PDB file of C-alpha atoms and ligand atoms in Angstrom:
ATOM      1  CA  UNK A 209     -66.123 -11.390 -25.335  1.00 80.00           C
ATOM      2  CA  UNK A 210     -67.313 -13.149 -28.467  1.00 82.00           C
ATOM      3  CA  UNK A 211     -65.218 -16.287 -28.498  1.00 91.00           C
ATOM      4  CA  UNK A 212     -65.079 -17.809 -25.034  1.00 96.00           C
ATOM      5  CA  UNK A 213     -61.960 -19.979 -24.766  1.00 98.00           C
ATOM      6  CA  UNK A 214     -62.409 -23.651 -23.920  1.00 98.00           C
ATOM      7  CA  UNK A 215     -62.023 -24.727 -20.295  1.00 98.00           C
ATOM      8  CA  UNK A 216     -58.988 -26.996 -19.874  1.00 98.00           C
ATOM      9  CA  UNK A 217     -57.353 -28.562 -16.800  1.00 98.00           C
ATOM     10  CA  UNK A 218     -57.605 -27.405 -13.200  1.00 98.00           C
ATOM     11  CA  UNK A 219     -54.200 -26.036 -12.157  1.00 98.00           C
ATOM     12  CA  UNK A 220     -54.946 -24.674  -8.698  1.00 97.00           C
ATOM     13  CA  UNK A 221     -57.396 -25.215  -5.866  1.00 97.00           C
ATOM     14  CA  UNK A 222     -57.592 -22.647  -3.082  1.00 95.00           C
ATOM     15  CA  UNK A 223     -59.878 -22.461  -0.077  1.00 95.00           C
ATOM     16  CA  UNK A 224     -62.717 -20.732  -1.941  1.00 97.00           C
ATOM     17  CA  UNK A 225     -61.978 -21.173  -5.644  1.00 98.00           C
ATOM     18  CA  UNK A 226     -60.589 -23.533  -8.253  1.00 98.00           C
ATOM     19  CA  UNK A 227     -58.670 -22.199 -11.248  1.00 98.00           C
ATOM     20  CA  UNK A 228     -58.696 -23.730 -14.726  1.00 98.00           C
ATOM     21  CA  UNK A 229     -56.485 -23.063 -17.708  1.00 98.00           C
ATOM     22  CA  UNK A 230     -58.197 -22.239 -20.971  1.00 98.00           C
ATOM     23  CA  UNK A 231     -57.327 -22.535 -24.644  1.00 98.00           C
ATOM     24  CA  UNK A 232     -56.132 -18.911 -24.371  1.00 98.00           C
ATOM     25  CA  UNK A 233     -52.888 -18.844 -22.349  1.00 98.00           C
ATOM     26  CA  UNK A 234     -53.707 -15.310 -21.145  1.00 98.00           C
ATOM     27  CA  UNK A 235     -57.063 -16.288 -19.633  1.00 98.00           C
ATOM     28  CA  UNK A 236     -58.183 -18.531 -16.787  1.00 98.00           C
ATOM     29  CA  UNK A 237     -61.569 -19.616 -15.446  1.00 98.00           C
ATOM     30  CA  UNK A 238     -62.235 -19.198 -11.715  1.00 98.00           C
ATOM     31  CA  UNK A 239     -64.842 -21.566 -10.229  1.00 98.00           C
ATOM     32  CA  UNK A 240     -66.401 -20.259  -6.977  1.00 98.00           C
ATOM     33  CA  UNK A 241     -67.014 -22.947  -4.333  1.00 98.00           C
ATOM     34  CA  UNK A 242     -69.396 -22.943  -1.358  1.00 98.00           C
ATOM     35  CA  UNK A 243     -66.578 -24.082   0.963  1.00 98.00           C
ATOM     36  CA  UNK A 244     -65.924 -21.694   3.819  1.00 98.00           C
ATOM     37  CA  UNK A 245     -62.841 -21.673   5.999  1.00 97.00           C
ATOM     38  CA  UNK A 246     -61.614 -19.467   8.815  1.00 97.00           C
ATOM     39  CA  UNK A 247     -58.410 -19.167  10.827  1.00 94.00           C
ATOM     40  CA  UNK A 248     -56.344 -20.528   7.940  1.00 91.00           C
ATOM     41  CA  UNK A 249     -58.680 -23.478   7.416  1.00 93.00           C
ATOM     42  CA  UNK A 250     -58.642 -24.614  11.055  1.00 95.00           C
ATOM     43  CA  UNK A 251     -62.419 -24.060  10.893  1.00 97.00           C
ATOM     44  CA  UNK A 252     -64.305 -25.474   7.909  1.00 97.00           C
ATOM     45  CA  UNK A 253     -67.877 -25.384   6.707  1.00 98.00           C
ATOM     46  CA  UNK A 254     -70.176 -24.708   3.799  1.00 98.00           C
ATOM     47  CA  UNK A 255     -72.188 -21.594   3.082  1.00 98.00           C
ATOM     48  CA  UNK A 256     -74.992 -22.546   0.719  1.00 98.00           C
ATOM     49  CA  UNK A 257     -74.762 -20.681  -2.606  1.00 98.00           C
ATOM     50  CA  UNK A 258     -71.807 -18.610  -1.398  1.00 98.00           C
ATOM     51  CA  UNK A 259     -70.014 -19.357  -4.669  1.00 98.00           C
ATOM     52  CA  UNK A 260     -72.918 -18.022  -6.716  1.00 98.00           C
ATOM     53  CA  UNK A 261     -73.223 -14.866  -4.600  1.00 98.00           C
ATOM     54  CA  UNK A 262     -69.471 -14.155  -4.488  1.00 98.00           C
ATOM     55  CA  UNK A 263     -69.152 -14.638  -8.249  1.00 98.00           C
ATOM     56  CA  UNK A 264     -72.009 -12.210  -8.961  1.00 98.00           C
ATOM     57  CA  UNK A 265     -70.933  -9.674  -6.321  1.00 98.00           C
ATOM     58  CA  UNK A 266     -67.331  -9.728  -7.566  1.00 98.00           C
ATOM     59  CA  UNK A 267     -68.609  -9.110 -11.108  1.00 98.00           C
ATOM     60  CA  UNK A 268     -70.543  -6.051  -9.913  1.00 98.00           C
ATOM     61  CA  UNK A 269     -67.625  -4.660  -7.867  1.00 99.00           C
ATOM     62  CA  UNK A 270     -64.980  -5.317 -10.551  1.00 99.00           C
ATOM     63  CA  UNK A 271     -67.194  -3.643 -13.168  1.00 98.00           C
ATOM     64  CA  UNK A 272     -67.711  -0.634 -10.891  1.00 98.00           C
ATOM     65  CA  UNK A 273     -63.971  -0.398 -10.213  1.00 98.00           C
ATOM     66  CA  UNK A 274     -63.025  -0.675 -13.899  1.00 98.00           C
ATOM     67  CA  UNK A 275     -65.443   2.178 -14.635  1.00 98.00           C
ATOM     68  CA  UNK A 276     -63.598   4.191 -11.989  1.00 98.00           C
ATOM     69  CA  UNK A 277     -60.111   3.572 -13.357  1.00 98.00           C
ATOM     70  CA  UNK A 278     -58.986   0.525 -11.354  1.00 98.00           C
ATOM     71  CA  UNK A 279     -57.617  -2.181 -13.692  1.00 98.00           C
ATOM     72  CA  UNK A 280     -58.784  -5.675 -12.678  1.00 99.00           C
ATOM     73  CA  UNK A 281     -58.415  -9.254 -13.892  1.00 98.00           C
ATOM     74  CA  UNK A 282     -62.168  -9.488 -14.563  1.00 98.00           C
ATOM     75  CA  UNK A 283     -63.190 -10.330 -18.142  1.00 98.00           C
ATOM     76  CA  UNK A 284     -66.742 -11.627 -17.782  1.00 98.00           C
ATOM     77  CA  UNK A 285     -68.970 -13.845 -15.675  1.00 98.00           C
ATOM     78  CA  UNK A 286     -69.629 -17.057 -17.581  1.00 98.00           C
ATOM     79  CA  UNK A 287     -72.367 -18.628 -15.445  1.00 98.00           C
ATOM     80  CA  UNK A 288     -73.481 -18.910 -11.798  1.00 98.00           C
ATOM     81  CA  UNK A 289     -70.140 -20.125 -10.503  1.00 98.00           C
ATOM     82  CA  UNK A 290     -67.551 -19.335 -13.167  1.00 98.00           C
ATOM     83  CA  UNK A 291     -65.718 -16.141 -14.078  1.00 98.00           C
ATOM     84  CA  UNK A 292     -63.325 -15.598 -16.977  1.00 98.00           C
ATOM     85  CA  UNK A 293     -60.245 -13.716 -15.778  1.00 98.00           C
ATOM     86  CA  UNK A 294     -56.886 -12.546 -17.064  1.00 98.00           C
ATOM     87  CA  UNK A 295     -54.095 -14.835 -15.903  1.00 98.00           C
ATOM     88  CA  UNK A 296     -52.036 -13.199 -13.147  1.00 98.00           C
ATOM     89  CA  UNK A 297     -48.674 -13.779 -11.601  1.00 98.00           C
ATOM     90  CA  UNK A 298     -49.867 -13.107  -8.065  1.00 97.00           C
ATOM     91  CA  UNK A 299     -47.827 -10.696  -5.935  1.00 98.00           C
ATOM     92  CA  UNK A 300     -47.584 -12.483  -2.568  1.00 98.00           C
ATOM     93  CA  UNK A 301     -48.450  -9.356  -0.602  1.00 98.00           C
ATOM     94  CA  UNK A 302     -52.086  -9.063   0.494  1.00 98.00           C
ATOM     95  CA  UNK A 303     -53.333  -5.572   1.269  1.00 98.00           C
ATOM     96  CA  UNK A 304     -55.883  -4.929   3.976  1.00 99.00           C
ATOM     97  CA  UNK A 305     -57.490  -1.485   4.044  1.00 99.00           C
ATOM     98  CA  UNK A 306     -59.315  -0.502   7.233  1.00 99.00           C
ATOM     99  CA  UNK A 307     -61.751   2.323   7.936  1.00 99.00           C
ATOM    100  CA  UNK A 308     -63.037   1.083  11.311  1.00 99.00           C
ATOM    101  CA  UNK A 309     -61.190  -1.026  13.881  1.00 99.00           C
ATOM    102  CA  UNK A 310     -62.242  -4.689  13.738  1.00 99.00           C
ATOM    103  CA  UNK A 311     -60.921  -8.234  13.655  1.00 98.00           C
ATOM    104  CA  UNK A 312     -57.192  -8.741  13.961  1.00 98.00           C
ATOM    105  CA  UNK A 313     -56.497  -5.013  14.370  1.00 98.00           C
ATOM    106  CA  UNK A 314     -58.732  -4.840  17.444  1.00 98.00           C
ATOM    107  CA  UNK A 315     -57.042  -7.921  18.873  1.00 98.00           C
ATOM    108  CA  UNK A 316     -53.438  -7.059  18.011  1.00 98.00           C
ATOM    109  CA  UNK A 317     -53.568  -3.451  19.208  1.00 98.00           C
ATOM    110  CA  UNK A 318     -56.070  -3.817  22.061  1.00 98.00           C
ATOM    111  CA  UNK A 319     -58.614  -1.436  20.486  1.00 98.00           C
ATOM    112  CA  UNK A 320     -62.378  -1.608  20.710  1.00 98.00           C
ATOM    113  CA  UNK A 321     -64.075  -3.072  17.610  1.00 98.00           C
ATOM    114  CA  UNK A 322     -66.091  -0.263  15.994  1.00 98.00           C
ATOM    115  CA  UNK A 323     -63.649   2.606  16.665  1.00 98.00           C
ATOM    116  CA  UNK A 324     -63.571   4.771  13.522  1.00 98.00           C
ATOM    117  CA  UNK A 325     -60.091   5.460  12.115  1.00 98.00           C
ATOM    118  CA  UNK A 326     -59.386   9.108  11.275  1.00 98.00           C
ATOM    119  CA  UNK A 327     -57.984   7.999   7.921  1.00 98.00           C
ATOM    120  CA  UNK A 328     -57.792   4.642   6.136  1.00 98.00           C
ATOM    121  CA  UNK A 329     -55.005   2.360   7.347  1.00 98.00           C
ATOM    122  CA  UNK A 330     -53.253   0.073   4.842  1.00 98.00           C
ATOM    123  CA  UNK A 331     -51.609  -3.120   6.089  1.00 98.00           C
ATOM    124  CA  UNK A 332     -49.528  -5.694   4.242  1.00 98.00           C
ATOM    125  CA  UNK A 333     -49.627  -9.444   4.855  1.00 98.00           C
ATOM    126  CA  UNK A 334     -47.292 -12.028   3.348  1.00 98.00           C
ATOM    127  CA  UNK A 335     -49.445 -14.526   1.403  1.00 98.00           C
ATOM    128  CA  UNK A 336     -48.254 -17.820   2.878  1.00 97.00           C
ATOM    129  CA  UNK A 337     -50.514 -20.598   4.167  1.00 94.00           C
ATOM    130  CA  UNK A 338     -47.697 -22.369   6.099  1.00 96.00           C
ATOM    131  CA  UNK A 339     -46.998 -19.092   7.957  1.00 97.00           C
ATOM    132  CA  UNK A 340     -50.685 -18.076   8.413  1.00 96.00           C
ATOM    133  CA  UNK A 341     -50.275 -14.884   6.315  1.00 97.00           C
ATOM    134  CA  UNK A 342     -48.146 -12.856   8.766  1.00 98.00           C
ATOM    135  CA  UNK A 343     -48.370  -9.066   9.019  1.00 98.00           C
ATOM    136  CA  UNK A 344     -45.343  -7.494   7.290  1.00 98.00           C
ATOM    137  CA  UNK A 345     -44.133  -4.027   6.353  1.00 98.00           C
ATOM    138  CA  UNK A 346     -43.002  -2.509   3.053  1.00 98.00           C
ATOM    139  CA  UNK A 347     -39.322  -3.230   3.788  1.00 98.00           C
ATOM    140  CA  UNK A 348     -40.051  -6.956   4.100  1.00 98.00           C
ATOM    141  CA  UNK A 349     -41.835  -6.954   0.742  1.00 98.00           C
ATOM    142  CA  UNK A 350     -38.926  -5.086  -0.902  1.00 98.00           C
ATOM    143  CA  UNK A 351     -35.992  -6.883   0.707  1.00 98.00           C
ATOM    144  CA  UNK A 352     -37.366 -10.340  -0.083  1.00 98.00           C
ATOM    145  CA  UNK A 353     -38.263  -9.276  -3.618  1.00 98.00           C
ATOM    146  CA  UNK A 354     -42.002  -9.912  -3.313  1.00 98.00           C
ATOM    147  CA  UNK A 355     -42.717  -6.567  -4.996  1.00 98.00           C
ATOM    148  CA  UNK A 356     -40.657  -3.723  -6.456  1.00 98.00           C
ATOM    149  CA  UNK A 357     -40.849  -0.169  -5.051  1.00 98.00           C
ATOM    150  CA  UNK A 358     -42.867   0.914  -8.101  1.00 98.00           C
ATOM    151  CA  UNK A 359     -45.273  -2.022  -7.682  1.00 98.00           C
ATOM    152  CA  UNK A 360     -45.817  -1.228  -4.002  1.00 98.00           C
ATOM    153  CA  UNK A 361     -46.567   2.397  -4.862  1.00 98.00           C
ATOM    154  CA  UNK A 362     -49.049   1.272  -7.517  1.00 98.00           C
ATOM    155  CA  UNK A 363     -50.879  -1.245  -5.344  1.00 98.00           C
ATOM    156  CA  UNK A 364     -51.038   1.223  -2.435  1.00 98.00           C
ATOM    157  CA  UNK A 365     -52.591   3.883  -4.650  1.00 98.00           C
ATOM    158  CA  UNK A 366     -55.012   1.394  -6.211  1.00 98.00           C
ATOM    159  CA  UNK A 367     -56.039  -0.009  -2.810  1.00 98.00           C
ATOM    160  CA  UNK A 368     -56.937   3.476  -1.549  1.00 98.00           C
ATOM    161  CA  UNK A 369     -58.828   4.155  -4.776  1.00 98.00           C
ATOM    162  CA  UNK A 370     -60.773   0.902  -4.317  1.00 99.00           C
ATOM    163  CA  UNK A 371     -61.587   2.037  -0.784  1.00 99.00           C
ATOM    164  CA  UNK A 372     -62.932   5.385  -2.022  1.00 98.00           C
ATOM    165  CA  UNK A 373     -65.047   3.878  -4.786  1.00 99.00           C
ATOM    166  CA  UNK A 374     -66.480   0.993  -2.763  1.00 99.00           C
ATOM    167  CA  UNK A 375     -67.060   3.047   0.404  1.00 98.00           C
ATOM    168  CA  UNK A 376     -69.096   5.617  -1.526  1.00 98.00           C
ATOM    169  CA  UNK A 377     -71.063   2.969  -3.454  1.00 98.00           C
ATOM    170  CA  UNK A 378     -71.863   0.983  -0.297  1.00 98.00           C
ATOM    171  CA  UNK A 379     -72.663   4.064   1.786  1.00 98.00           C
ATOM    172  CA  UNK A 380     -75.417   4.892  -0.716  1.00 98.00           C
ATOM    173  CA  UNK A 381     -76.833   1.425  -0.013  1.00 98.00           C
ATOM    174  CA  UNK A 382     -76.752   1.721   3.768  1.00 98.00           C
ATOM    175  CA  UNK A 383     -73.570  -0.289   4.274  1.00 98.00           C
ATOM    176  CA  UNK A 384     -70.358   0.628   6.102  1.00 98.00           C
ATOM    177  CA  UNK A 385     -67.203  -0.744   4.487  1.00 99.00           C
ATOM    178  CA  UNK A 386     -65.277  -1.604   7.666  1.00 99.00           C
ATOM    179  CA  UNK A 387     -62.253  -3.257   6.058  1.00 99.00           C
ATOM    180  CA  UNK A 388     -61.288  -5.510   3.158  1.00 99.00           C
ATOM    181  CA  UNK A 389     -58.449  -7.548   1.675  1.00 98.00           C
ATOM    182  CA  UNK A 390     -57.097  -7.221  -1.870  1.00 98.00           C
ATOM    183  CA  UNK A 391     -54.677  -9.222  -3.978  1.00 98.00           C
ATOM    184  CA  UNK A 392     -52.871  -7.909  -7.026  1.00 98.00           C
ATOM    185  CA  UNK A 393     -50.935  -9.577  -9.817  1.00 98.00           C
ATOM    186  CA  UNK A 394     -48.831  -8.938 -12.891  1.00 98.00           C
ATOM    187  CA  UNK A 395     -50.205  -9.386 -16.409  1.00 98.00           C
ATOM    188  CA  UNK A 396     -48.059  -8.402 -19.408  1.00 98.00           C
ATOM    189  CA  UNK A 397     -46.346  -5.646 -17.431  1.00 95.00           C
ATOM    190  CA  UNK A 398     -49.541  -4.243 -15.905  1.00 98.00           C
ATOM    191  CA  UNK A 399     -50.629  -4.507 -12.280  1.00 98.00           C
ATOM    192  CA  UNK A 400     -54.218  -5.761 -12.047  1.00 99.00           C
ATOM    193  CA  UNK A 401     -56.524  -6.248  -9.084  1.00 99.00           C
ATOM    194  CA  UNK A 402     -57.228  -9.975  -8.714  1.00 98.00           C
ATOM    195  CA  UNK A 403     -59.033 -12.510  -6.526  1.00 98.00           C
ATOM    196  CA  UNK A 404     -62.612 -11.615  -5.499  1.00 98.00           C
ATOM    197  CA  UNK A 405     -64.437  -8.874  -3.604  1.00 98.00           C
ATOM    198  CA  UNK A 406     -67.263 -10.284  -1.533  1.00 98.00           C
ATOM    199  CA  UNK A 407     -68.436 -10.956   2.035  1.00 98.00           C
ATOM    200  CA  UNK A 408     -65.530 -13.441   2.452  1.00 98.00           C
ATOM    201  CA  UNK A 409     -62.937 -10.736   1.889  1.00 98.00           C
ATOM    202  CA  UNK A 410     -64.641  -7.622   3.296  1.00 99.00           C
ATOM    203  CA  UNK A 411     -66.396  -6.582   6.492  1.00 99.00           C
ATOM    204  CA  UNK A 412     -69.777  -5.022   5.761  1.00 99.00           C
ATOM    205  CA  UNK A 413     -71.901  -3.548   8.563  1.00 99.00           C
ATOM    206  CA  UNK A 414     -75.422  -2.190   8.235  1.00 98.00           C
ATOM    207  CA  UNK A 415     -75.102   1.575   8.743  1.00 98.00           C
ATOM    208  CA  UNK A 416     -78.177   1.839  10.961  1.00 98.00           C
ATOM    209  CA  UNK A 417     -78.074  -1.334  13.034  1.00 98.00           C
ATOM    210  CA  UNK A 418     -74.345  -2.222  12.718  1.00 98.00           C
ATOM    211  CA  UNK A 419     -75.459  -5.792  11.978  1.00 98.00           C
ATOM    212  CA  UNK A 420     -72.619  -7.801  10.433  1.00 98.00           C
ATOM    213  CA  UNK A 421     -73.366  -8.823   6.826  1.00 98.00           C
ATOM    214  CA  UNK A 422     -70.191 -10.772   6.044  1.00 98.00           C
ATOM    215  CA  UNK A 423     -68.122 -13.842   6.848  1.00 98.00           C
ATOM    216  CA  UNK A 424     -67.701 -12.812  10.496  1.00 98.00           C
ATOM    217  CA  UNK A 425     -71.124 -14.465  10.948  1.00 98.00           C
ATOM    218  CA  UNK A 426     -69.416 -17.763  10.031  1.00 98.00           C
ATOM    219  CA  UNK A 427     -66.085 -17.039  11.788  1.00 98.00           C
ATOM    220  CA  UNK A 428     -67.849 -16.151  15.050  1.00 98.00           C
ATOM    221  CA  UNK A 429     -70.871 -18.507  14.846  1.00 98.00           C
ATOM    222  CA  UNK A 430     -73.368 -15.634  14.791  1.00 98.00           C
ATOM    223  CA  UNK A 431     -76.005 -17.533  12.775  1.00 98.00           C
ATOM    224  CA  UNK A 432     -77.922 -16.514   9.619  1.00 98.00           C
ATOM    225  CA  UNK A 433     -74.769 -16.684   7.504  1.00 98.00           C
ATOM    226  CA  UNK A 434     -76.598 -17.404   4.221  1.00 98.00           C
ATOM    227  CA  UNK A 435     -79.129 -14.644   4.974  1.00 98.00           C
ATOM    228  CA  UNK A 436     -76.330 -12.095   5.374  1.00 98.00           C
ATOM    229  CA  UNK A 437     -74.718 -13.029   2.036  1.00 98.00           C
ATOM    230  CA  UNK A 438     -78.108 -12.809   0.291  1.00 98.00           C
ATOM    231  CA  UNK A 439     -78.883  -9.462   1.907  1.00 98.00           C
ATOM    232  CA  UNK A 440     -75.515  -8.044   0.801  1.00 98.00           C
ATOM    233  CA  UNK A 441     -76.108  -9.143  -2.788  1.00 98.00           C
ATOM    234  CA  UNK A 442     -79.558  -7.581  -2.683  1.00 98.00           C
ATOM    235  CA  UNK A 443     -78.081  -4.259  -1.521  1.00 98.00           C
ATOM    236  CA  UNK A 444     -75.284  -4.297  -4.106  1.00 98.00           C
ATOM    237  CA  UNK A 445     -77.663  -5.165  -6.963  1.00 98.00           C
ATOM    238  CA  UNK A 446     -80.093  -2.385  -5.952  1.00 93.00           C
TER     239      UNK A 446
HETATM  240  P1  TMP B 660     -58.555  -9.402   9.815  1.00 67.40           P
HETATM  241  O1  TMP B 660     -59.160  -8.340  10.687  1.00 67.40           O
HETATM  242  O2  TMP B 660     -58.865 -10.783  10.258  1.00 67.40           O
HETATM  243  O3  TMP B 660     -57.082  -9.156   9.603  1.00 67.40           O
HETATM  244  O4  TMP B 660     -59.240  -9.239   8.384  1.00 67.40           O
HETATM  245  C1  TMP B 660     -59.199  -8.034   7.671  1.00 67.40           C
HETATM  246  C2  TMP B 660     -60.012  -8.167   6.393  1.00 67.40           C
HETATM  247  O5  TMP B 660     -59.411  -9.085   5.517  1.00 67.40           O
HETATM  248  C3  TMP B 660     -61.434  -8.650   6.603  1.00 67.40           C
HETATM  249  O6  TMP B 660     -62.297  -7.856   5.802  1.00 67.40           O
HETATM  250  C4  TMP B 660     -61.449 -10.059   6.119  1.00 67.40           C
HETATM  251  C5  TMP B 660     -60.318 -10.126   5.142  1.00 67.40           C
HETATM  252  N1  TMP B 660     -59.582 -11.385   5.198  1.00 67.40           N
HETATM  253  C6  TMP B 660     -59.496 -12.181   4.071  1.00 67.40           C
HETATM  254  O7  TMP B 660     -60.027 -11.845   3.022  1.00 67.40           O
HETATM  255  N2  TMP B 660     -58.784 -13.346   4.153  1.00 67.40           N
HETATM  256  C7  TMP B 660     -58.173 -13.742   5.298  1.00 67.40           C
HETATM  257  O8  TMP B 660     -57.548 -14.806   5.307  1.00 67.40           O
HETATM  258  C8  TMP B 660     -58.271 -12.905   6.457  1.00 67.40           C
HETATM  259  C9  TMP B 660     -57.611 -13.311   7.741  1.00 67.40           C
HETATM  260  C10 TMP B 660     -58.976 -11.738   6.353  1.00 67.40           C
END
């Protein structure tokens, strides 16, 4: 983009990012923080340079996805910690796509972490901090008007496409894409993929050693958190 709009006031602060308005009402600037939280912010910490890594990794993934036909909010990375994005009206339904049992699925359903799923499983969660993002189904999303039937069909299809593209890309770099979370939003009538795609929002395991290279190292106090984020960026940039 030739003329970068001016950064104006902060209008939102989430757990991992701050959002700023710009002189273009259609564009916002996301600032990536080093703050790390888990269990809906009951656990807090800092992961050094996480913001820089997540900004860069999201740029690489969004660019890859755009090339493969997934529309995203990404416009361009502005600097180490800032990304220019299209302004979204966020759909309050988070999608989790799973290829291997882990995390809350293992716990909720009493399955062993690491069990491969015979096909990807898509789950919906209602985006609500006061309620700790509860698991919901499509009927909940429709009946409470969080998304229309057409929107749900679109985000389902896009989420599975993201899974295909990222799984293949990561497999070539020796990484298993275990599961990940996506958020979508509306922008002038289009549905765009939003938020970020990084070790905070995905589970990445080394294909050979099954070493965890994502935020589970922070959630579960496994140590070498920064090293895992750096290693993932190195693999994705390769
Ligand atoms: P879960 O197994 O804890 O439900 O997490 C599934 C995936 O979603 C995992 O890759 C991490 C990601 N995730 C987020 O991005 N934000 C969250 O708040 C949670 C709970 C999970």
